[in-house]
Amino acid sequence: MKKKEKMIIEAGMKLFASKGYNTTSVQEIADECHMSKGAFYLYFKSKEALLISILHYYYDKVFTRIHEVQTEGGTPKEAYWKQLTVYYDNILQQKDFIKMQLSDRALPLNEETQQLAKQIRLATIQLHIDNIKQVYGDAAIPYMADLCLTIEGMSHVYFELAILYDFQLEAEELAATMIHRIDDLMGGMMKRNDHPLISVDQASDWFGPIYERSFDPLTESLLKELRELAEAHYEVKDEPDLFEALGILENELNKQKPRQVIVKGMLYQLKLYTPLQPVSDSLLRILKEDHL
């Protein structure tokens, strides 16, 4: 992402949160960035396009940070708590922006926003699924969907209180509470040998494949970051091999069963470019953990 593009996104978030989407003008966003209105349109074709880019930016930022804490070590339950804390903290930090969306009904209902909403929902469910598998093992498999939907439902009520009624909520405490509730749910369902209300297959039909997925949101976020770094530092005409390797990597990782030799080969090729090295190393580490 280009520096000025990021500046406009952050200025837009600030003004939308404080003034509201409908009452904030493109000129005000441009003034906040110390640029002309015409310069704004070089990066975004409209205020609506900026709002959608803000949501993409927020999504990528959250799951990139979740990946960072995912690799910090600790027990599976500690890792889950850290990831939930990051996820919840990002929501609470953007309370004003979320309240603006609810009150202004700013987000257009089109195919792009519906796809983004589905992507975020699926990534969140997958976050729970991956961690529940790590904490409870195969015993949790029949109850995956019920656990995820129950936890999401409970946390949404707490966020509604925090956003609409200024209830003082701490991300660390909420994350700990949710993990305790999962312990309670798992213990009770296993003790009674409950039949799950919703199966994983049913949830997958509604939300997308949520159990065995070859391409997760953290990988997707890092891959997008690689593309942005490449475009920020290099031109296609000057470094055609770089962009060819990046394109091959993107295509391969979008396949149901990516080929290990191609993925690793392209990542090692990208590591030759200094600005891309840290993200390439992160991707290699994730793929190794996932036994790709």
Coordinates of C-alpha atoms in Angstrom, one line a residue:
M1 CA 0.0 0.0 0.0
K2 CA 1.4 3.4 -1.0
K3 CA 2.1 5.9 1.8
K4 CA -0.4 8.5 0.7
E5 CA -3.1 5.8 0.2
K6 CA -2.6 4.7 3.8
M7 CA -2.7 8.3 5.0
I8 CA -6.1 8.9 3.3
I9 CA -7.5 5.7 4.8
E10 CA -6.4 6.6 8.3
A11 CA -7.7 10.2 7.9
G12 CA -11.0 8.8 6.5
M13 CA -11.4 6.5 9.5
K14 CA -10.7 9.4 11.9
L15 CA -13.2 11.8 10.3
F16 CA -15.9 9.2 9.7
A17 CA -15.7 8.1 13.3
S18 CA -15.9 11.7 14.7
K19 CA -18.2 13.4 12.2
G20 CA -20.1 10.6 10.6
Y21 CA -19.8 9.2 7.0
N22 CA -22.7 11.2 5.5
T23 CA -21.5 14.6 6.9
T24 CA -17.8 14.1 6.0
S25 CA -16.8 15.5 2.6
V26 CA -14.0 14.4 0.3
Q27 CA -12.6 17.9 0.6
E28 CA -12.4 17.6 4.4
I29 CA -10.5 14.3 4.0
A30 CA -8.2 15.9 1.5
D31 CA -7.6 18.8 3.9
E32 CA -6.8 16.4 6.7
C33 CA -4.1 14.9 4.5
H34 CA -2.8 18.2 3.3
M35 CA -3.6 17.4 -0.3
S36 CA -5.9 18.6 -3.0
K37 CA -9.3 17.1 -3.7
G38 CA -8.0 16.0 -7.1
A39 CA -5.1 14.2 -5.4
F40 CA -7.7 12.2 -3.4
Y41 CA -9.3 10.9 -6.6
L42 CA -6.0 9.6 -7.8
Y43 CA -6.3 7.0 -5.1
F44 CA -10.0 6.5 -4.6
K45 CA -12.8 7.0 -7.1
S46 CA -15.3 8.0 -4.5
K47 CA -16.0 8.3 -0.7
E48 CA -17.8 5.0 -0.9
A49 CA -14.7 3.3 -2.4
L50 CA -12.6 4.8 0.5
L51 CA -15.0 3.3 3.0
I52 CA -14.7 -0.2 1.5
S53 CA -10.9 0.2 1.4
I54 CA -11.0 1.1 5.1
L55 CA -12.8 -2.1 5.9
H56 CA -10.2 -4.2 3.8
Y57 CA -7.4 -2.3 5.6
Y58 CA -8.9 -3.0 9.0
Y59 CA -9.4 -6.7 8.2
D60 CA -5.8 -7.1 7.0
K61 CA -4.4 -5.2 10.0
V62 CA -6.3 -7.4 12.5
F63 CA -5.4 -10.7 11.1
T64 CA -1.7 -9.8 10.5
R65 CA -1.5 -8.9 14.2
I66 CA -3.2 -12.1 15.1
H67 CA -0.6 -14.0 13.2
E68 CA 2.2 -12.2 15.0
V69 CA 0.9 -13.3 18.4
Q70 CA 0.1 -16.8 17.1
T71 CA 3.8 -17.4 16.7
E72 CA 4.8 -16.1 20.2
G73 CA 4.6 -19.6 21.8
G74 CA 2.9 -20.7 25.0
T75 CA 0.2 -23.4 25.5
P76 CA -2.6 -23.7 23.0
K77 CA -5.0 -22.1 25.4
E78 CA -2.7 -19.2 26.0
A79 CA -2.2 -18.7 22.3
Y80 CA -6.0 -18.7 21.8
W81 CA -6.4 -16.1 24.6
K82 CA -3.7 -13.8 23.0
Q83 CA -5.4 -14.1 19.6
L84 CA -8.9 -13.3 21.0
T85 CA -7.4 -10.4 22.9
V86 CA -6.0 -8.9 19.7
Y87 CA -9.3 -9.5 17.9
Y88 CA -11.4 -8.0 20.6
D89 CA -9.1 -5.1 21.3
N90 CA -9.2 -4.0 17.6
I91 CA -13.0 -4.0 17.7
L92 CA -13.1 -1.9 20.9
Q93 CA -10.5 0.5 19.5
Q94 CA -12.8 1.2 16.6
K95 CA -16.0 1.7 18.6
D96 CA -16.7 5.1 17.2
F97 CA -16.2 4.0 13.6
I98 CA -18.5 1.0 14.1
K99 CA -21.1 3.2 15.8
M100 CA -21.0 5.5 12.8
Q101 CA -21.7 2.6 10.4
L102 CA -24.7 1.5 12.5
S103 CA -26.2 5.0 12.7
D104 CA -25.4 6.3 9.2
R105 CA -26.1 3.1 7.4
A106 CA -23.0 4.1 5.3
L107 CA -22.0 0.7 3.9
P108 CA -23.6 0.1 0.5
L109 CA -25.3 -3.3 0.1
N110 CA -23.6 -4.5 -3.1
E111 CA -21.7 -7.7 -4.1
E112 CA -18.3 -6.4 -3.0
T113 CA -19.5 -5.5 0.6
Q114 CA -21.4 -8.8 0.9
Q115 CA -18.3 -10.7 -0.2
L116 CA -16.2 -8.8 2.3
A117 CA -18.7 -9.4 5.1
K118 CA -18.7 -13.1 4.3
Q119 CA -14.9 -13.1 4.2
I120 CA -14.6 -11.5 7.7
R121 CA -17.2 -13.8 9.2
L122 CA -15.5 -16.9 7.7
A123 CA -12.1 -15.7 9.0
T124 CA -13.5 -15.2 12.5
I125 CA -15.1 -18.6 12.6
Q126 CA -11.9 -20.2 11.3
L127 CA -10.0 -18.4 14.1
H128 CA -12.2 -20.2 16.6
I129 CA -12.1 -23.5 14.8
D130 CA -8.3 -23.6 14.5
N131 CA -7.8 -22.8 18.1
I132 CA -10.5 -25.1 19.5
K133 CA -8.9 -28.0 17.5
Q134 CA -5.5 -27.1 19.1
V135 CA -6.9 -26.9 22.7
Y136 CA -9.4 -29.8 22.8
G137 CA -8.3 -32.1 20.0
D138 CA -10.6 -34.5 18.1
A139 CA -13.1 -34.5 21.0
A140 CA -14.2 -31.1 19.9
I141 CA -14.9 -31.9 16.2
P142 CA -18.6 -32.8 16.5
Y143 CA -19.2 -29.6 18.5
M144 CA -17.1 -27.1 16.4
A145 CA -20.0 -25.3 14.8
D146 CA -22.1 -25.0 18.0
L147 CA -19.1 -23.7 19.9
C148 CA -18.1 -21.1 17.3
L149 CA -21.6 -19.7 16.9
T150 CA -22.3 -19.7 20.6
I151 CA -19.1 -17.8 21.4
E152 CA -19.7 -15.3 18.5
G153 CA -23.2 -14.7 19.8
M154 CA -22.2 -14.1 23.3
S155 CA -19.3 -11.8 22.4
H156 CA -21.6 -9.8 20.1
V157 CA -23.9 -9.0 23.0
Y158 CA -20.9 -7.6 25.0
F159 CA -19.8 -5.5 22.1
E160 CA -23.3 -4.1 21.6
L161 CA -23.2 -3.0 25.2
A162 CA -19.8 -1.4 24.8
I163 CA -20.5 0.3 21.5
L164 CA -24.1 1.5 22.0
Y165 CA -24.2 1.9 25.8
D166 CA -20.6 2.7 26.7
F167 CA -20.2 -0.4 28.9
Q168 CA -16.6 -0.5 30.0
L169 CA -15.1 -3.7 28.5
E170 CA -11.5 -4.9 28.5
A171 CA -10.3 -7.1 25.7
E172 CA -8.2 -9.3 27.9
E173 CA -11.0 -9.9 30.4
L174 CA -13.5 -10.7 27.6
A175 CA -11.1 -13.1 25.9
A176 CA -10.5 -14.9 29.2
T177 CA -14.3 -15.1 29.9
M178 CA -15.0 -16.5 26.4
I179 CA -12.4 -19.2 26.9
H180 CA -13.9 -20.1 30.3
R181 CA -17.3 -20.4 28.6
I182 CA -15.9 -22.7 25.9
D183 CA -14.4 -24.9 28.7
D184 CA -17.9 -25.0 30.3
L185 CA -19.6 -25.8 27.0
M186 CA -17.2 -28.5 26.1
G187 CA -17.3 -30.1 29.5
G188 CA -21.1 -30.1 29.6
M189 CA -21.6 -31.4 26.0
M190 CA -19.1 -34.2 26.4
K191 CA -20.4 -35.2 29.8
R192 CA -24.0 -35.5 28.4
N193 CA -22.8 -36.9 25.1
D194 CA -24.9 -34.2 23.4
H195 CA -25.9 -34.3 19.8
P196 CA -24.7 -31.0 18.1
L197 CA -27.5 -28.7 17.1
I198 CA -25.6 -27.6 14.0
S199 CA -23.1 -29.7 12.2
V200 CA -19.8 -28.5 10.7
D201 CA -21.2 -29.5 7.3
Q202 CA -24.3 -27.4 7.7
A203 CA -22.2 -24.4 8.9
S204 CA -19.9 -24.9 5.8
D205 CA -22.9 -24.7 3.5
W206 CA -23.9 -21.4 5.0
F207 CA -20.6 -19.7 5.6
G208 CA -18.1 -21.5 3.4
P209 CA -15.7 -24.4 4.1
I210 CA -14.7 -23.9 7.7
Y211 CA -13.0 -27.1 8.8
E212 CA -10.3 -28.3 6.4
R213 CA -9.2 -25.3 4.5
S214 CA -6.0 -25.0 2.5
F215 CA -6.0 -21.2 2.4
D216 CA -6.5 -19.3 5.6
P217 CA -7.0 -15.5 6.2
L218 CA -3.6 -15.0 7.8
T219 CA -1.9 -16.4 4.7
E220 CA -4.2 -14.3 2.5
S221 CA -3.3 -11.2 4.5
L222 CA 0.5 -11.8 4.2
L223 CA 0.2 -12.5 0.5
K224 CA -1.6 -9.3 0.0
E225 CA 1.1 -7.5 2.0
L226 CA 3.8 -9.1 -0.3
R227 CA 2.0 -7.7 -3.4
E228 CA 1.8 -4.2 -1.8
L229 CA 5.4 -4.2 -0.8
A230 CA 6.5 -5.3 -4.3
E231 CA 4.4 -2.5 -6.0
A232 CA 5.6 0.1 -3.5
H233 CA 9.3 -0.6 -4.1
Y234 CA 9.6 -1.9 -7.7
E235 CA 8.2 -1.5 -11.2
V236 CA 7.1 -4.4 -13.4
K237 CA 9.3 -3.2 -16.3
D238 CA 12.4 -3.1 -14.0
E239 CA 11.8 -6.4 -12.1
P240 CA 9.7 -8.7 -14.3
D241 CA 11.0 -11.9 -12.5
L242 CA 9.8 -10.6 -9.2
F243 CA 6.2 -10.0 -10.4
E244 CA 6.2 -13.2 -12.3
A245 CA 7.2 -15.1 -9.1
L246 CA 4.6 -13.3 -7.1
G247 CA 1.8 -14.1 -9.6
I248 CA 2.8 -17.8 -9.7
L249 CA 2.7 -17.8 -5.8
E250 CA -0.7 -16.2 -5.7
N251 CA -2.2 -18.6 -8.2
E252 CA -0.7 -21.6 -6.5
L253 CA -1.9 -20.7 -3.1
N254 CA -5.5 -20.2 -4.4
K255 CA -5.6 -23.9 -5.5
Q256 CA -7.3 -26.5 -3.4
K257 CA -4.0 -28.4 -3.0
P258 CA -1.0 -26.1 -3.5
R259 CA 2.2 -27.8 -4.7
Q260 CA 4.9 -27.5 -2.0
V261 CA 7.8 -27.3 -4.4
I262 CA 6.3 -24.4 -6.3
V263 CA 5.2 -22.4 -3.2
K264 CA 8.5 -22.7 -1.5
G265 CA 10.5 -22.0 -4.7
M266 CA 8.6 -18.8 -5.3
L267 CA 9.0 -17.7 -1.7
Y268 CA 12.7 -18.3 -1.7
Q269 CA 12.8 -16.3 -5.0
L270 CA 11.0 -13.4 -3.3
K271 CA 13.3 -13.5 -0.3
L272 CA 16.0 -12.2 -2.6
Y273 CA 14.3 -8.8 -2.6
T274 CA 15.2 -7.2 0.8
P275 CA 11.8 -5.3 1.4
L276 CA 9.9 -8.6 0.8
Q277 CA 12.2 -10.8 3.0
P278 CA 10.4 -10.5 6.4
V279 CA 6.9 -11.3 5.0
S280 CA 8.3 -14.1 2.9
D281 CA 9.9 -15.6 6.0
S282 CA 6.6 -15.3 7.8
L283 CA 4.7 -17.1 5.0
L284 CA 7.3 -19.9 4.9
R285 CA 6.9 -20.3 8.7
I286 CA 3.1 -20.5 8.5
L287 CA 3.2 -23.0 5.6
K288 CA 5.7 -25.2 7.5
E289 CA 3.4 -25.2 10.6
D290 CA 0.5 -26.1 8.3
H291 CA 2.6 -28.9 6.8
L292 CA 2.1 -27.7 3.3

